[in-house]
Amino acid sequence: MDLTALISLPLGEIISAMTAAYVLCALGLAMHFGYTGLLNFGQAAFAAIGAYGFAIATNDLHLNLWGSLLTGLAASAVFALILGLPTLRLRADYLAIVTIAAAETFRYLMESGEAGAWTGGAEGIDGFGTEFYALNPIPSGVYNIIGLPLTDRQLWADLVSWLLVGIGALFIFFLTRSPWGRVLKGIREDEDAVRSLGKNVFAYKMQALIIGGSLASL
């Protein structure tokens, strides 16, 4: 039995940029459900919107890295508004049903022939990471990380991804311990009581939806 491969292969998945992406989605869900009580089953749609927004802005609109990043985040905020305005007055299972339906509708729409010219249909989009990898300060080569061979591009993507996870976690940590965050926790426990204190519960829910969705888009 090759113990090195047995250890290095799972380790490679643990530290990969894809795993970091899932962690960012989970941080967004922590904001939605963990702190606000929003049972959002459509987080995948926010992640997809961030990816499509970034890729389309890069390949078709020819924006730079930062412009594309802001486009993806702005697209997720617009989606949160469209999704939240008619649904955030719903609670528990009713909100879950609507959000998962919205995510599935978005997926089918992006794979349809109408949107395929922009999204690449079921095959997706590629070739939009050139500027990101051009910022890579790591010398070209293959690096052995605890028995795991990683190219300079993989190492750069992993480092940036986990840096974003760290920033996102700190952002959530401090935000939820602010007066704003304490209102969110009150909404989670009893939104009618919070409303009776004069707080605009709908506005707080919308803000939480946008923030959590933006983390997934990131």
Coordinates of C-alpha atoms in Angstrom, one line a residue:
M1 CA 0.0 0.0 0.0
D2 CA 1.3 3.4 -1.0
L3 CA 0.9 5.4 2.2
T4 CA 2.2 8.6 0.7
A5 CA -0.5 8.6 -2.0
L6 CA -3.1 7.6 0.6
I7 CA -2.2 10.8 2.6
S8 CA -1.3 13.2 -0.2
L9 CA -4.4 12.7 -2.4
P10 CA -7.0 13.6 0.3
L11 CA -4.7 16.4 1.4
G12 CA -4.7 17.8 -2.1
E13 CA -8.5 17.9 -2.0
I14 CA -8.5 19.5 1.4
I15 CA -6.2 22.4 0.4
S16 CA -7.6 22.9 -3.1
A17 CA -9.2 26.1 -4.4
M18 CA -12.4 24.1 -5.0
T19 CA -12.6 23.2 -1.3
A20 CA -12.1 26.9 -0.4
A21 CA -14.9 27.8 -2.7
Y22 CA -17.2 25.4 -0.8
V23 CA -16.1 26.9 2.5
L24 CA -17.0 30.4 1.2
C25 CA -20.4 29.1 0.2
A26 CA -20.8 27.6 3.7
L27 CA -19.8 31.0 5.3
G28 CA -22.5 32.6 3.3
L29 CA -25.0 30.0 4.5
A30 CA -23.8 30.7 8.1
M31 CA -24.9 34.3 7.5
H32 CA -28.2 33.2 6.0
F33 CA -29.3 30.4 8.2
G34 CA -26.9 30.3 11.2
Y35 CA -27.3 34.0 12.1
T36 CA -30.5 35.2 10.4
G37 CA -32.6 32.1 10.2
L38 CA -33.1 32.3 6.4
L39 CA -33.4 28.7 5.2
N40 CA -31.8 29.3 1.8
F41 CA -31.4 26.2 -0.4
G42 CA -30.3 28.2 -3.4
Q43 CA -26.7 29.1 -2.5
A44 CA -25.4 27.3 -5.6
A45 CA -27.1 29.9 -7.7
F46 CA -25.2 32.7 -6.0
A47 CA -21.9 30.8 -6.6
A48 CA -22.9 30.3 -10.3
I49 CA -23.8 33.9 -10.8
G50 CA -20.5 35.1 -9.4
A51 CA -18.6 32.7 -11.7
Y52 CA -20.7 33.6 -14.8
G53 CA -20.5 37.3 -14.0
F54 CA -16.7 37.1 -13.7
A55 CA -16.2 35.0 -16.8
I56 CA -18.5 36.9 -19.0
A57 CA -17.2 40.3 -17.9
T58 CA -13.6 39.0 -18.7
N59 CA -14.2 37.2 -22.0
D60 CA -17.1 39.2 -23.6
L61 CA -17.0 42.7 -21.9
H62 CA -13.1 42.7 -21.8
L63 CA -13.0 44.1 -18.3
N64 CA -9.9 43.8 -16.1
L65 CA -9.6 41.5 -13.2
W66 CA -11.0 43.9 -10.6
G67 CA -13.8 45.1 -12.9
S68 CA -14.8 41.4 -13.5
L69 CA -14.7 40.7 -9.8
L70 CA -17.0 43.7 -9.1
T71 CA -19.3 42.6 -11.9
G72 CA -19.7 39.1 -10.4
L73 CA -20.4 40.5 -7.0
A74 CA -22.8 43.1 -8.4
A75 CA -24.7 40.4 -10.3
S76 CA -25.1 38.4 -7.1
A77 CA -26.5 41.4 -5.3
V78 CA -29.0 42.0 -8.0
F79 CA -30.0 38.4 -7.9
A80 CA -30.5 38.7 -4.1
L81 CA -32.8 41.6 -4.6
I82 CA -34.8 39.9 -7.3
L83 CA -35.0 36.7 -5.1
G84 CA -35.5 38.5 -1.8
L85 CA -38.1 41.1 -2.6
P86 CA -41.0 38.7 -3.1
T87 CA -39.8 35.9 -0.8
L88 CA -38.2 37.2 2.4
R89 CA -41.6 37.5 4.1
L90 CA -41.8 33.7 3.9
R91 CA -40.5 31.6 6.7
A92 CA -38.8 28.2 7.2
D93 CA -39.8 25.5 4.6
Y94 CA -41.7 27.9 2.4
L95 CA -38.5 30.0 1.8
A96 CA -36.5 26.8 1.3
I97 CA -38.9 25.7 -1.5
V98 CA -38.7 29.0 -3.3
T99 CA -34.9 29.3 -3.1
I100 CA -34.2 25.8 -4.4
A101 CA -36.7 26.4 -7.2
A102 CA -35.0 29.7 -8.1
A103 CA -31.6 28.0 -8.2
E104 CA -32.9 25.2 -10.4
T105 CA -34.6 27.7 -12.7
F106 CA -31.4 29.7 -13.0
R107 CA -29.4 26.5 -13.8
Y108 CA -31.8 25.5 -16.6
L109 CA -31.8 29.0 -17.9
M110 CA -28.0 29.2 -18.1
E111 CA -27.8 25.9 -20.0
S112 CA -30.6 26.8 -22.5
G113 CA -29.9 27.8 -26.1
E114 CA -30.9 31.4 -25.4
A115 CA -28.1 31.9 -22.9
G116 CA -25.7 29.4 -24.3
A117 CA -24.0 32.0 -26.5
W118 CA -22.9 33.8 -23.3
T119 CA -22.5 30.9 -20.8
G120 CA -21.3 28.1 -23.0
G121 CA -24.3 26.0 -22.2
A122 CA -23.6 22.7 -20.4
E123 CA -19.9 22.9 -21.2
G124 CA -19.4 26.2 -19.4
I125 CA -16.8 28.9 -20.0
D126 CA -13.0 28.8 -19.9
G127 CA -10.0 31.0 -20.7
F128 CA -10.9 33.8 -18.2
G129 CA -8.1 33.3 -15.7
T130 CA -5.2 34.7 -17.7
E131 CA -5.0 38.0 -15.8
F132 CA -5.3 36.3 -12.5
Y133 CA -2.4 33.9 -13.2
A134 CA -0.4 36.8 -14.6
L135 CA -0.3 38.2 -11.1
N136 CA 1.3 35.0 -9.8
P137 CA 4.6 35.9 -8.0
I138 CA 5.6 32.2 -7.5
P139 CA 8.4 31.1 -9.8
S140 CA 7.4 28.6 -12.5
G141 CA 7.8 24.9 -11.5
V142 CA 6.4 22.1 -9.4
Y143 CA 6.5 22.3 -5.6
N144 CA 6.3 19.4 -3.2
I145 CA 4.0 20.3 -0.4
I146 CA 4.0 17.5 2.2
G147 CA 4.4 14.9 -0.5
L148 CA 1.9 16.7 -2.8
P149 CA 3.2 18.0 -6.1
L150 CA 1.6 21.3 -7.0
T151 CA 2.4 23.5 -10.0
D152 CA 3.0 27.2 -9.4
R153 CA -0.5 28.0 -10.9
Q154 CA -2.2 25.5 -8.5
L155 CA -0.3 26.8 -5.5
W156 CA -1.2 30.4 -6.4
A157 CA -4.9 29.6 -6.8
D158 CA -4.9 27.7 -3.5
L159 CA -3.2 30.5 -1.6
V160 CA -5.5 33.2 -2.9
S161 CA -8.6 31.1 -2.3
W162 CA -7.7 30.3 1.3
L163 CA -6.7 33.9 1.9
L164 CA -10.2 34.9 0.8
V165 CA -11.7 32.3 3.2
G166 CA -9.7 33.8 6.0
I167 CA -10.9 37.3 5.2
G168 CA -14.5 36.1 4.8
A169 CA -14.4 34.3 8.2
L170 CA -13.0 37.4 9.9
F171 CA -15.6 39.6 8.2
I172 CA -18.4 37.4 9.4
F173 CA -16.9 37.1 12.9
F174 CA -16.7 40.9 13.5
L175 CA -19.9 41.7 11.6
T176 CA -22.0 39.3 13.7
R177 CA -20.7 40.7 16.9
S178 CA -21.6 44.2 16.0
P179 CA -25.0 45.8 16.9
W180 CA -26.2 44.9 13.4
G181 CA -25.3 41.3 13.9
R182 CA -27.1 41.2 17.3
V183 CA -30.2 42.3 15.5
L184 CA -29.8 39.4 13.1
K185 CA -29.6 36.9 15.9
G186 CA -32.7 38.4 17.4
I187 CA -34.5 37.9 14.1
R188 CA -33.4 34.3 14.0
E189 CA -34.8 33.7 17.5
D190 CA -38.0 35.8 17.2
E191 CA -38.5 38.2 14.4
D192 CA -41.9 39.4 15.7
A193 CA -40.2 40.6 18.9
V194 CA -37.6 42.4 16.9
R195 CA -40.2 44.0 14.7
S196 CA -42.0 45.1 17.9
L197 CA -38.9 47.0 18.8
G198 CA -39.1 49.1 15.7
K199 CA -36.5 47.3 13.6
N200 CA -37.1 46.8 9.9
V201 CA -36.9 43.1 9.8
F202 CA -37.3 42.8 6.0
A203 CA -34.3 45.2 5.4
Y204 CA -32.1 43.3 7.8
K205 CA -33.0 40.0 6.0
M206 CA -32.3 41.5 2.6
Q207 CA -28.9 42.8 3.8
A208 CA -28.0 39.4 5.2
L209 CA -29.1 37.7 1.9
I210 CA -26.9 40.0 -0.1
I211 CA -23.9 39.5 2.1
G212 CA -24.2 35.8 2.3
G213 CA -24.8 35.5 -1.4
S214 CA -21.8 37.7 -2.1
L215 CA -19.5 35.4 -0.1
A216 CA -20.7 32.5 -2.3
S217 CA -20.2 34.5 -5.5
L218 CA -16.6 35.4 -4.3

